[in-house]
Structures are given as C-alpha cells and as structure tokens.
Amino acid sequence: MTVKSYFLPRSLPEALRLLQLHGPELLVMAGGTVAMPLINEGISLPEAVMGLRLAGLDRLDRTDGTLRIGATATLTQMLDQDAVPMLREAARNTASWSIRNMGTVGGNLFTPPPGGDVAVALLALDASVTLAGARGERVLPLGDFFTGFMTNELAADELLVEIQVPIRSEPTAYMKFGRKHANTPAVVTVAVRIEWHEDRVADARIALGAVGPYPIRARQAERLLVGTGLDADAIAAAAVAATQGCEPFTDGIATDWYRRKMVSLFVGRALEQLAPGAGAEGR
Ligand SMILES: Cc1cc2nc3c(=O)[nH]c(=O)nc-3n(C[C@H](O)[C@H](O)[C@H](O)COP(=O)(O)OP(=O)(O)OC[C@H]3O[C@@H](n4cnc5c(N)ncnc54)[C@H](O)[C@@H]3O)c2cc1C
C-alpha cells in the first residue's frame, strides 16, 4: 500500500482546491469499486487519494423535464428512477447489490469496457455531463466526453459533478448479454430509443457497450431506421449495419468475432421489442 494521505472534502469547492493543490498525483475516488482493487493489487500506486463521498455530489433532482444526477449518486439510487426506466434497467443489470451500493453513476463513465453498462444507457438517452474546475463549469454531450480507451475530455484539474438526462416518454429497450443471467460482465450491451412521428421513426439512438474502447453509437443503423415503420426488413438492415464502427475485442468473456455476431443479434432483439405491436411500455 502506497497511500500516504487520504482526503475527504466536505464540498465541491474544497475538492477542487485539493485537486489544484496536489495536481494529477491525487487519485480521485468515488465509490472505489474500480479504483480500490487496482490499488490493492499494486497496479495503481497513488500517494494521495481524495474520496468524493462527502463532497455533496450525490443529489438527484428532477426539474424542467431533466433528471439531474449527482456524479456520486450510487447505482442503487438508480433502481427506483421511475422517470427514466432505461436507467433503472441498466443499474439492475450492473454488478451485484454490494457493488451497486458503492459504485457511482459518475464512476461508471470512467469504467473501461466491458464495464460501463449505465454509461451505454446514458448515451442512448442523450445525456450531458457537467465538468467543474478552477476556471468554472462546462457542459458536454456525453457522446463528446469519451475520447479513447480510458481517456476522456476531463482535464486534470476538473471533476465530473453532474449528469443530466432528458426525461422523455418514448419507449426504450435495454439489453445486456453476458455469460450468466446476473452479475456478469457484458459480451455486448445494447440501449435503444426510438422517437416516432405518427407511424414512422423520426429519430433513433442505438448505443453499444463492450464492443469498442468506450460506449459508442451505431450511427449507420440509426440512420437506416429513420422514416421506416420499424418493420422486419428495417430491423434486419439496422441489425446488420450496427456492427459498422464497432471495434470488438477478445477477452476472457468472448472473442471479437463472437461479440460482433452478438451486436447484430441483440440490436435486432432490442428493436423488435420496440416495433409496433410488440407492447413496449417504456422500459
Ligand atoms: C465485482 C465487480 C463487478 C462489476 N460489474 C460491473 C458491471 O456489471 N457493469 C459495469 O458497468 N461495471 C461493473 N463494475 C465496475 C464498477 O463497479 C462500476 O462501473 C461503478 O459504476 C464504478 O463507479 P465507482 O464510483 O466505484 O468508481 P471509482 O472506482 O470510485 O472510480 C473509478 C475512477 O473514475 C474516476 N472518477 C470517478 N468519479 C469521478 C468524478 N466524479 N470526477 C472525476 N473522476 C472520477 C477516477 O479517476 C477513479 O479513479 C464492477 C466492479 C466490480 C468490482
């Protein structure tokens, strides 16, 4: 164990001051479910750690059609989010009770694939993130936050403070496929949201996890769906197109070949849930 100092700021300004004082050497920790095992195994060797759990960043608030999620709100807190059913579903499919009780929504955005199950849902929901630093706050669409494998737009002197999710009424579908039914890493995670205009698809979001360096959108498949009635042919074409832009990888859970196959299968299944007559009720 290398940690010599552990800080527990009681507010965001105090946390930002500590970050400025110690610079990038200060390891930021929210729930610690990713960071702590790395320290215990000697992979990460920080001398100073800052825990965020008392910094007042765990508030949930619903205003003006937006659900505002404090970055350190836990995954368990998402389980009764009736306003955004997909978030509830994503949290339910993430890890175990004990990990959900500690793990945070903000921390999920920093979790490398095949993790990031809640991040995939947030991407399909058009969420934004607020980053705060000494120079003030800035808001980014979540899609612009990720830049590569374990890299993102967060500057060294910034913290992720809030995630904003538009509350919409369209039905959504969320599917996580793993080797077990529960508490399992993803082979692929699929989150889909369809906006309808009368009986035609007006807009579509298809977000994918565990098939790239970070959660990605299947943009070509989204484009193919617009203007269709989400019939069987449109679903089949989108399911095939969804693999474009994926960069599946091989790990102990699945090969890249298998992950690619599962993208098509599960995008197809998720779209079928949302097709007219399928009885989707805003999951
Ligand atoms: C046994 C086990 C099973 C798991 N299963 C899953 C799973 O099924 N699906 C899944 O998606 N994940 C899974 N995870 C990963 C993890 O639990 C979750 O992704 C969780 O949401 C991470 O949040 P955290 O608060 O614990 O992150 P932490 O470990 O606290 O943080 C990770 C890193 O993120 C950064 N960070 C976190 N919050 C902030 C912030 N507010 N501002 C700036 N930087 C920040 C820091 O650099 C930090 O070091 C699992 C983990 C374990 C140990």
CSV table of C-alpha atoms in Angstrom, one decimal, residues 12 16 21 69 73 79-80 116 156 162 171 185 211 216 225 228 231 238 262:
chain,number,residue,atom,x,y,z
A,12,LEU,CA,-17.1,20.7,-4.2
A,16,LEU,CA,-11.4,21.4,-6.4
A,21,LEU,CA,-3.0,21.8,-4.7
A,69,ILE,CA,-27.9,13.0,-11.3
A,73,ALA,CA,-25.2,9.1,-6.7
A,79,LEU,CA,-33.0,1.4,-9.2
A,80,ASP,CA,-36.1,3.4,-8.3
A,116,GLY,CA,-19.8,0.9,-18.5
A,156,ALA,CA,-6.5,17.2,-14.8
A,162,GLU,CA,-23.4,16.0,-12.6
A,171,PRO,CA,-40.4,3.5,-25.1
A,185,PRO,CA,-19.5,-8.7,-17.5
A,211,VAL,CA,-17.6,-3.5,-28.5
A,216,ILE,CA,-20.4,4.1,-29.0
A,225,LEU,CA,-34.2,3.4,-39.3
A,228,THR,CA,-39.3,3.4,-41.6
A,231,ASP,CA,-40.9,-3.4,-39.8
A,238,ALA,CA,-30.3,-2.0,-38.9
A,262,MET,CA,-24.0,-10.7,-30.8
